[in-house]
Short mmCIF file of C-alpha atoms and ligand atoms in Angstrom, two decimals:
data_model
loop_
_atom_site.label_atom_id
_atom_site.label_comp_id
_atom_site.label_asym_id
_atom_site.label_seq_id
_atom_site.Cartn_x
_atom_site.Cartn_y
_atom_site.Cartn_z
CA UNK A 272 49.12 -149.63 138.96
CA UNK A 273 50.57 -148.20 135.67
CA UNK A 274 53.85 -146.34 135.40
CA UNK A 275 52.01 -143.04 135.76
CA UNK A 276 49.20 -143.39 138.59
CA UNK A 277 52.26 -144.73 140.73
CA UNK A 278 54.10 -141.93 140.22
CA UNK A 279 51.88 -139.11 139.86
CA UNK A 280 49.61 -137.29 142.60
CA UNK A 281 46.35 -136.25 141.31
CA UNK A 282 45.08 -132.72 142.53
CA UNK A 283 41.25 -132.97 142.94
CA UNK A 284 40.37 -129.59 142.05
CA UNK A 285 36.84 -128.83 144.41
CA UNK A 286 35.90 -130.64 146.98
CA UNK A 287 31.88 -131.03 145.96
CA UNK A 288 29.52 -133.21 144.11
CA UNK A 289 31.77 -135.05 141.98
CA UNK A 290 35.47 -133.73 144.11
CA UNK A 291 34.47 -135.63 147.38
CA UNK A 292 33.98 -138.76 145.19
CA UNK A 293 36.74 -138.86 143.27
CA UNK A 294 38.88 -138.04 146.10
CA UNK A 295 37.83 -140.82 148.35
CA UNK A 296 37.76 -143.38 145.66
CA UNK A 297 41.21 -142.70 144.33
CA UNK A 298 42.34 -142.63 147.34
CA UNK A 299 40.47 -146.05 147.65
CA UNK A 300 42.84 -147.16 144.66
CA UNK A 301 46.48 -146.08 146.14
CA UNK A 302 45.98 -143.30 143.91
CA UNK A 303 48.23 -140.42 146.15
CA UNK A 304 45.62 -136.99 146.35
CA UNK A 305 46.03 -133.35 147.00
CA UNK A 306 42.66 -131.23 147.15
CA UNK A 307 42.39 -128.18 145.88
CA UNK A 308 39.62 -125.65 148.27
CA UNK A 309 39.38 -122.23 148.45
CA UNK A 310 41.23 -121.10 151.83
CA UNK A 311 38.49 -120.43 154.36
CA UNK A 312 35.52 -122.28 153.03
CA UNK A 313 33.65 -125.27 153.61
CA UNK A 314 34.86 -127.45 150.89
CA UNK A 315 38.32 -126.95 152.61
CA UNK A 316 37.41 -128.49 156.37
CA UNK A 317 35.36 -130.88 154.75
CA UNK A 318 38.36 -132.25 153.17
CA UNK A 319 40.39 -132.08 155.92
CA UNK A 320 38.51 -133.83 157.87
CA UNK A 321 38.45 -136.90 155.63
CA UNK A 322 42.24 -136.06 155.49
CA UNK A 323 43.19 -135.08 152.93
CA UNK A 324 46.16 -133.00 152.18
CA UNK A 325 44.63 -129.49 151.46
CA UNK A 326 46.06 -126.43 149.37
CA UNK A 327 44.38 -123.51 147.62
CA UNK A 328 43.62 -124.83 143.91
CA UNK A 329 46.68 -123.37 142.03
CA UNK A 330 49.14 -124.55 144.41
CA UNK A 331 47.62 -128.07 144.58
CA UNK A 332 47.40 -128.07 140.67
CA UNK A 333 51.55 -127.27 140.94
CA UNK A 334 52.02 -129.99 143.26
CA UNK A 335 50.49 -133.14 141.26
CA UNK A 336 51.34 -134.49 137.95
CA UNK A 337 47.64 -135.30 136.61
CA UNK A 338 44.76 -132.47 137.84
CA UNK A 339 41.47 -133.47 138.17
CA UNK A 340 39.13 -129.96 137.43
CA UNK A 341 36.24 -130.57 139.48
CA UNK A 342 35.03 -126.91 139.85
CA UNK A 343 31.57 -125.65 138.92
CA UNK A 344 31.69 -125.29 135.27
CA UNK A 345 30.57 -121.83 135.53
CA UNK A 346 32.87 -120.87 137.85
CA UNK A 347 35.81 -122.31 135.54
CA UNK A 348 36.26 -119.39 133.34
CA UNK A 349 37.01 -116.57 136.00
CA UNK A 350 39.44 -119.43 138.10
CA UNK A 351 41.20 -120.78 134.86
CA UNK A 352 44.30 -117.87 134.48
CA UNK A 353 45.74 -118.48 137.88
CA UNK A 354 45.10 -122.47 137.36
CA UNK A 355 47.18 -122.32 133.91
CA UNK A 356 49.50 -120.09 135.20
CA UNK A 357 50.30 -122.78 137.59
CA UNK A 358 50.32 -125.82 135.57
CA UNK A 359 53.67 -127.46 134.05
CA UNK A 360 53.58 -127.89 130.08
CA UNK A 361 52.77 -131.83 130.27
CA UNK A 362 50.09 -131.88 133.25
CA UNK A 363 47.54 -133.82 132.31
CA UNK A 364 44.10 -132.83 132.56
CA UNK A 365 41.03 -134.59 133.38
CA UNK A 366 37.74 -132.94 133.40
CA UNK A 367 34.49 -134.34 134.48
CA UNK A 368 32.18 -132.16 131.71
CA UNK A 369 33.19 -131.25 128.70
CA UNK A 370 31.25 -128.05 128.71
CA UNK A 371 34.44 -125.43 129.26
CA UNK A 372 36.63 -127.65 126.76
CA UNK A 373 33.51 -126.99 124.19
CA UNK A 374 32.28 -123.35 124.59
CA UNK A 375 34.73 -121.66 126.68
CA UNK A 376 38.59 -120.39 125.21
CA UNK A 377 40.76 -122.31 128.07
CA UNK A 378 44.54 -121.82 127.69
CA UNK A 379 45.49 -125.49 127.91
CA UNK A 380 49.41 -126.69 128.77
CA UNK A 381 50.89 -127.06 125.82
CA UNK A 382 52.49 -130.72 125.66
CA UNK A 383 50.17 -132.24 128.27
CA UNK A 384 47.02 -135.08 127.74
CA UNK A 385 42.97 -133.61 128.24
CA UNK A 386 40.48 -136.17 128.71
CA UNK A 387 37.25 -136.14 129.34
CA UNK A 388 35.80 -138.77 132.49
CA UNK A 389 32.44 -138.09 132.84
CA UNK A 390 30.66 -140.54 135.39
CA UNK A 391 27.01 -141.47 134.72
CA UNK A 392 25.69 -139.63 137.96
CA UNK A 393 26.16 -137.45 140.81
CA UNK A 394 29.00 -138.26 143.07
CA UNK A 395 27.21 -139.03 146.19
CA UNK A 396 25.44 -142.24 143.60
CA UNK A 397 29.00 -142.93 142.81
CA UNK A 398 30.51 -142.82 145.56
CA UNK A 399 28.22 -145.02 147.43
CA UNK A 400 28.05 -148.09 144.30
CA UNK A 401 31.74 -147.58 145.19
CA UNK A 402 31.40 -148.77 148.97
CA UNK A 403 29.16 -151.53 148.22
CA UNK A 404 32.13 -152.76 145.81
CA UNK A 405 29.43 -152.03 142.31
CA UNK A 406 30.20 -149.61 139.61
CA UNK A 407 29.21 -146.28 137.66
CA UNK A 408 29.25 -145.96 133.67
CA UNK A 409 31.28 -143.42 132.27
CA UNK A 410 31.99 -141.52 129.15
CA UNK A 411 35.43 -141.08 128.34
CA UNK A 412 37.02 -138.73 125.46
CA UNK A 413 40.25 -137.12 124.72
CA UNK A 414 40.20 -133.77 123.85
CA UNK A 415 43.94 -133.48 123.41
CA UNK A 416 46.27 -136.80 122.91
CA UNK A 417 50.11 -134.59 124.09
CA UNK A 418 51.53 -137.63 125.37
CA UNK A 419 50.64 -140.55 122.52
CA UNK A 420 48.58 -142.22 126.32
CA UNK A 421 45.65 -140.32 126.41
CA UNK A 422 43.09 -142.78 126.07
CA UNK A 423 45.27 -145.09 128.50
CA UNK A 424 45.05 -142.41 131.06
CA UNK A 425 41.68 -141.61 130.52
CA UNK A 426 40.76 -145.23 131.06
CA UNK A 427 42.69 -145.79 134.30
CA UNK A 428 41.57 -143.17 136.08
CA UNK A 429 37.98 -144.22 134.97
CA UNK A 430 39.06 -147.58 136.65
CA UNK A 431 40.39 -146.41 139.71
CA UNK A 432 37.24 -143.83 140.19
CA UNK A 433 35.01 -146.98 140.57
CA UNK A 434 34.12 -146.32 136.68
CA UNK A 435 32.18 -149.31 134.81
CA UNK A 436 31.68 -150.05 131.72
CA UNK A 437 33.09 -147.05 130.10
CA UNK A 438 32.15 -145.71 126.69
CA UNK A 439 34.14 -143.71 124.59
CA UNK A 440 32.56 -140.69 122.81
CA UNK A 441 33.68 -136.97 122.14
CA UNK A 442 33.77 -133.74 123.92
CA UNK A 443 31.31 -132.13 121.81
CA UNK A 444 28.37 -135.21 121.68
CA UNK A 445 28.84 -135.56 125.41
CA UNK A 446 28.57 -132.09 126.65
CA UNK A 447 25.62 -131.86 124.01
CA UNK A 448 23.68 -134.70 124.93
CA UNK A 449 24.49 -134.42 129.05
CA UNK A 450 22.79 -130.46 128.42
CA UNK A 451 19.69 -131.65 126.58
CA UNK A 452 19.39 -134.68 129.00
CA UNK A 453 19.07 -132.58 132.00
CA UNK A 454 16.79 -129.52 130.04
CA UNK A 455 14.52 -131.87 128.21
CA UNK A 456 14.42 -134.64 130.48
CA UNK A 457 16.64 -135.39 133.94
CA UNK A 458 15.85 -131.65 135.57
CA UNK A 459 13.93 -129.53 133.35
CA UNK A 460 11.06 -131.38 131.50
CA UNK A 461 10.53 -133.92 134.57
CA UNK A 462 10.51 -130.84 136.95
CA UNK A 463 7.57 -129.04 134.17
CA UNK A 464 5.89 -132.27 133.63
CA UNK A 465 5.31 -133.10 137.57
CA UNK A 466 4.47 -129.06 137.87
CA UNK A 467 2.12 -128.82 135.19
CA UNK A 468 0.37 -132.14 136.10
CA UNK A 469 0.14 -131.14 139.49
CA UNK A 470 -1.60 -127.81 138.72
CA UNK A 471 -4.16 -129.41 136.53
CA UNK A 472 -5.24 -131.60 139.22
CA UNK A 473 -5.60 -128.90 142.06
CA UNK A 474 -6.78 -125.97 139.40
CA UNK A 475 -9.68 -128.67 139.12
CA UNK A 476 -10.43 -129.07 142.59
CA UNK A 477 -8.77 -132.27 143.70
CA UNK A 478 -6.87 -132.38 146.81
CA UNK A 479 -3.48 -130.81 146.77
CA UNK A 480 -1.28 -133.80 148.65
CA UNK A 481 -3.12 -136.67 146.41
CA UNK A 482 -1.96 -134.93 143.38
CA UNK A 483 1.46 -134.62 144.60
CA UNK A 484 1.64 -138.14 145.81
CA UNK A 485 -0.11 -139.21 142.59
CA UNK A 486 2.03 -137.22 140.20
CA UNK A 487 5.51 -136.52 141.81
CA UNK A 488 6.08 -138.83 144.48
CA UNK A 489 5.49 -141.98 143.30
CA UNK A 490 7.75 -141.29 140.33
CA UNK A 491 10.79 -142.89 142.17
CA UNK A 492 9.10 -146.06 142.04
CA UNK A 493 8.36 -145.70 138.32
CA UNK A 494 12.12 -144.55 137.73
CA UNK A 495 13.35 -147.11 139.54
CA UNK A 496 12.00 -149.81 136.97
CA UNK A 497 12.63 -147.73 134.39
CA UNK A 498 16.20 -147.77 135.56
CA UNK A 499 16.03 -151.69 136.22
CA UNK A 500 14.00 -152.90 133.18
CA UNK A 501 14.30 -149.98 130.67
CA UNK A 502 10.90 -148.84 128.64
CA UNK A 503 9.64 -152.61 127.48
CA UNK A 504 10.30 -154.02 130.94
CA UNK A 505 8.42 -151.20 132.82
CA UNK A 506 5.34 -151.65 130.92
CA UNK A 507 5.51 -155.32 132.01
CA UNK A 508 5.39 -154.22 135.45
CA UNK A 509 2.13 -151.65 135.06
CA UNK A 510 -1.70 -152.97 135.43
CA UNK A 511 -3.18 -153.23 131.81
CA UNK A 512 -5.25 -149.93 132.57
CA UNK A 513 -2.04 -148.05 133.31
CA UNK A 514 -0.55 -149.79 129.78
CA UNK A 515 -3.01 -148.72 128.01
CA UNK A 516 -3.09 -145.38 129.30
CA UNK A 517 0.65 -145.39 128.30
CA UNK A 518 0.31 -146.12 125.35
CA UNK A 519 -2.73 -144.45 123.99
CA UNK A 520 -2.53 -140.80 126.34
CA UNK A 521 1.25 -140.20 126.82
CA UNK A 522 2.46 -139.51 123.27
CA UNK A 523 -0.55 -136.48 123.45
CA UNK A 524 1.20 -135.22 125.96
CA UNK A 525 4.64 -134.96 124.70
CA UNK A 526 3.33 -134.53 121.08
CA UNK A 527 4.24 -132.44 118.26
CA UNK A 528 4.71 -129.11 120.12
CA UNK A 529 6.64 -130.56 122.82
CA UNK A 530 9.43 -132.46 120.10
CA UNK A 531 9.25 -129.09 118.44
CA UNK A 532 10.40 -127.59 121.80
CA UNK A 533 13.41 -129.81 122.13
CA UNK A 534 15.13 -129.29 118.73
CA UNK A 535 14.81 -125.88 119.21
CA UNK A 536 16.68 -126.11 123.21
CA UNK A 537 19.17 -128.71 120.99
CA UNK A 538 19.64 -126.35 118.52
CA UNK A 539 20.56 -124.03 120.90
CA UNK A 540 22.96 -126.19 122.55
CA UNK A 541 24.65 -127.00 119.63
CA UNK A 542 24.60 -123.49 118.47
CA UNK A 543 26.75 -122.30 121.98
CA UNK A 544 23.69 -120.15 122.61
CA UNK A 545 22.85 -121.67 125.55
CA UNK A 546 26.23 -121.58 127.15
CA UNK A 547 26.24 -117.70 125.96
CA UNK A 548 23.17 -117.12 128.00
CA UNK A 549 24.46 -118.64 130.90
CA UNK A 550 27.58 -117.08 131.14
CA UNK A 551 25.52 -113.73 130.79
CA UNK A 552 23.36 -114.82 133.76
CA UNK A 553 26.56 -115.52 135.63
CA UNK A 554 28.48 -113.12 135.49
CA UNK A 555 25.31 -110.60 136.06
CA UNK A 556 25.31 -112.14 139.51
CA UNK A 557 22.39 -114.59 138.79
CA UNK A 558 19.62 -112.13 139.28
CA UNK A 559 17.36 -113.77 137.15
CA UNK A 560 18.26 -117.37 138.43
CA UNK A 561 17.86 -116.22 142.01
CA UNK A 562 14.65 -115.44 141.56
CA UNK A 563 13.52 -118.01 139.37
CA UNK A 564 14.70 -120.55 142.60
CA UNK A 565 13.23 -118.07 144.86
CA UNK A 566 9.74 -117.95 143.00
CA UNK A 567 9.39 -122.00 142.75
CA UNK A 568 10.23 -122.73 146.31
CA UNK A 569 7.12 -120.87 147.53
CA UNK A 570 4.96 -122.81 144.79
CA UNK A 571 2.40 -124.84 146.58
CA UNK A 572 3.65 -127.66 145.61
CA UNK A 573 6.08 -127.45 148.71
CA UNK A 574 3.33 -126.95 151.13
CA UNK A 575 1.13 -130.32 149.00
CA UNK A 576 4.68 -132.28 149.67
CA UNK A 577 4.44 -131.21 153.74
CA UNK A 578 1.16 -131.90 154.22
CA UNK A 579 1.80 -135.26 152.56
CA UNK A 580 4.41 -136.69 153.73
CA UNK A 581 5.05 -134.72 156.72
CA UNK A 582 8.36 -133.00 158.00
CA UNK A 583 11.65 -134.40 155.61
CA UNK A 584 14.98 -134.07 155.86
CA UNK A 585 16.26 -131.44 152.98
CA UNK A 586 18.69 -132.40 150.50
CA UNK A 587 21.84 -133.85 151.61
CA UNK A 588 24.80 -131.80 151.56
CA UNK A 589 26.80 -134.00 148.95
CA UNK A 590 23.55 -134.36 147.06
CA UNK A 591 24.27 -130.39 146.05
N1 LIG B 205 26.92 -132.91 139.90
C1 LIG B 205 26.86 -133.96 139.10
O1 LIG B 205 26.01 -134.84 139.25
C2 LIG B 205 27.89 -134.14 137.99
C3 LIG B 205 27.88 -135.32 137.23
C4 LIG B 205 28.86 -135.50 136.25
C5 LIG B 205 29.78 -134.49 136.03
N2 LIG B 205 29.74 -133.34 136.76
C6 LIG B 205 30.74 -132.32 136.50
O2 LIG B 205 31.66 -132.30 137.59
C7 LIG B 205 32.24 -131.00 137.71
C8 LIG B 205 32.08 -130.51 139.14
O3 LIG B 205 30.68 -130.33 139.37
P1 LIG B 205 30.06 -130.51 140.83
O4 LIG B 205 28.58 -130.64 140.63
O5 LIG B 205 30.82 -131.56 141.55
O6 LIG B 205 30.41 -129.10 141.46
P2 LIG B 205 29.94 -128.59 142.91
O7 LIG B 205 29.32 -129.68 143.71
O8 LIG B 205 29.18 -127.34 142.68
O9 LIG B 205 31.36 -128.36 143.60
C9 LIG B 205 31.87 -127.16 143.75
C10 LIG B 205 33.16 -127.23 144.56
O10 LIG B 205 34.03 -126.25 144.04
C11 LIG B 205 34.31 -125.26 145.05
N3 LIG B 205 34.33 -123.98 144.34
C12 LIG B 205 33.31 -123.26 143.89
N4 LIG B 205 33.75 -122.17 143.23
C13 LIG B 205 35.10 -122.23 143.28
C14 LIG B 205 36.14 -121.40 142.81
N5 LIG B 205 35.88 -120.29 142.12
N6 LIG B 205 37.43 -121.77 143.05
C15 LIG B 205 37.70 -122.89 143.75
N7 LIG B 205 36.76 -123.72 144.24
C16 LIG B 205 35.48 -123.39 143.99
C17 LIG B 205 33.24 -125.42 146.12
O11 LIG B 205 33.76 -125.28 147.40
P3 LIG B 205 33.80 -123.93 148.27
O12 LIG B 205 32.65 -123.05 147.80
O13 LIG B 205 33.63 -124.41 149.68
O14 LIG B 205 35.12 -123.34 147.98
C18 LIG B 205 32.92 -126.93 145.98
O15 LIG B 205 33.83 -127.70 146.68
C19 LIG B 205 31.53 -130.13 136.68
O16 LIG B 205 32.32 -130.12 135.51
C20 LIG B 205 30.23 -130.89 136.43
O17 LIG B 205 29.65 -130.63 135.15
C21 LIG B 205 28.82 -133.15 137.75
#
């Protein structure tokens, strides 16, 4: 272990998605941890119970050397003056987004390294390829070099988080492309394009669970070779009917309005738009978000999923 993991404690800053992984697997490495949880709250016992030493986040960001911010990115903003107030003028900084290093105004120590580790997936994905000894990809970037070591830091804790292979980009390109990935793509256009294929199906009178096991459920499969094989070696796993159909039907339906849809949401990334928005929503309590969440869980494509596949479990608590 170099110089500075072997002297420094890292303060995991939330104990979620991406805290409860980093936590274990540094820990995993040697690496000493603090948590940082809200007194009171779930993330706090949860980390407790894996025991962990536990302190509310500014205190835990006093105690360690490098800080790890692992907070919701929205919830950043309104957390960061007791946070900074707290941190000495070299702490280190590692952040797992680089969304609030991009859009939002963060009063940063003055002497100390900020690096961006951003693993390739959710933290219950990495956490597990870390118990079965296999590895995660991860972006790494340094927002601010204070110490000359920056990438070196950046690039250990990558290795002791389980990260592998590592590529290094910037703050802005990977908080640009992670947003567009998960609008146009990961969350937002697969989420439309099962919805809206679902719909046509039932609007036309077929049965509601064959179009959901036709159009969302076996996407995992389809994903999964895509994730294998990439594009070329999925279509060598298809029937020649389902090629062709490929081939022939899917650029209609992302065609020119659809491309035209995505450089405008990019433009609006890259524009801080976006970000603007949300914070609006945000700090207005979420009203329209709420409801939004509210609205699609009583879509009947719920009910189409029961009836198909019968009772489920509901998404896993790390899975949040
Ligand atoms: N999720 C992913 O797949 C993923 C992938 C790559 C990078 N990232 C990045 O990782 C970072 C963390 O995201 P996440 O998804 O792991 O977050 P998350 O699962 O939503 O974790 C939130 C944690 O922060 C605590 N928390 C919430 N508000 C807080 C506040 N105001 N003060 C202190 N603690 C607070 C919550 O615990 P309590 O409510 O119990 O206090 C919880 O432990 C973000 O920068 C995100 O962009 C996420």
């Amino acid at each position: 272990m170099s110089a500075r993991f072997a002297t420094s404690t890292v303060a995991v800053l939330g104990f979620g998605n991406q805290g409860r992984a980093h936590a274990l697997n540094l820990r995993d490495a040697g690496v000493e941890v603090v948590v940082g949880a809200r007194p009171g709250r779930g993330a706090e016992s949860r980390a407790r119970t894996l025991g962990f030493p536990v302190a509310d986040p500014p205190e835990a960001a006093r105690r360690a050397q490098v800080v790890a911010v692992l907070l919701p990115d929205e919830a950043v903003p309104a957390a960061w003056p007791a946070l900074a107030a707290a941190l000495a003028a070299d702490s280190a900084l590692v952040f797992a987004h680089g969304f609030n290093l991009l859009y939002a105004d963060l009063a940063l120590p003055p002497c100390g390294d900020v690096v961006l580790v951003s693993p390739t997936g959710p933290g219950s994905v990495l956490r597990r390829l870390h118990e079965r000894g296999e590895t995660l990809p991860a972006y790494l970037a340094v927002h601010r070099d204070g110490s000359g070591g920056a990438w070196a830091l950046a690039a250990e804790y990558a290795e002791k988080l389980g990260c592998a292979p590592v590529l290094r980009t910037t703050v802005r390109e990977e908080t640009e492309v992670d947003l567009f990935g998960e609008q146009a793509v990961l969350c937002g256009g697969m989420n439309a394009l099962v919805t809206a294929a679902f719909e046509t199906l039932v609007a036309r009178g077929y049965a509601p669970e064959i179009a959901y096991l036709e159009c969302v459920h076996q996407l995992k499969h389809l994903a999964d070779l895509l994730h294998e094989r990439g594009v070329a070696g999925l279509r060598q796993g298809i029937s020649g009917t389902a090629l062709y159909g490929d081939l022939s039907r899917g650029p209609r339906v992302i065609g020119g309005p659809s491309r035209a849809a995505m450089a405008a949401l990019l433009e609006e990334i890259r524009s801080g738009s976006f970000a603007r928005e949300w914070a609006a929503e945000e700090a207005g309590g979420r009203r329209w978000l709420e409801a939004a969440v509210a609205g699609a869980a009583g879509h009947p494509i719920e009910q189409a999923r029961r009836r198909a596949l019968g009772p489920r479990p509901g998404p896993a608590e790390a899975d949040a």
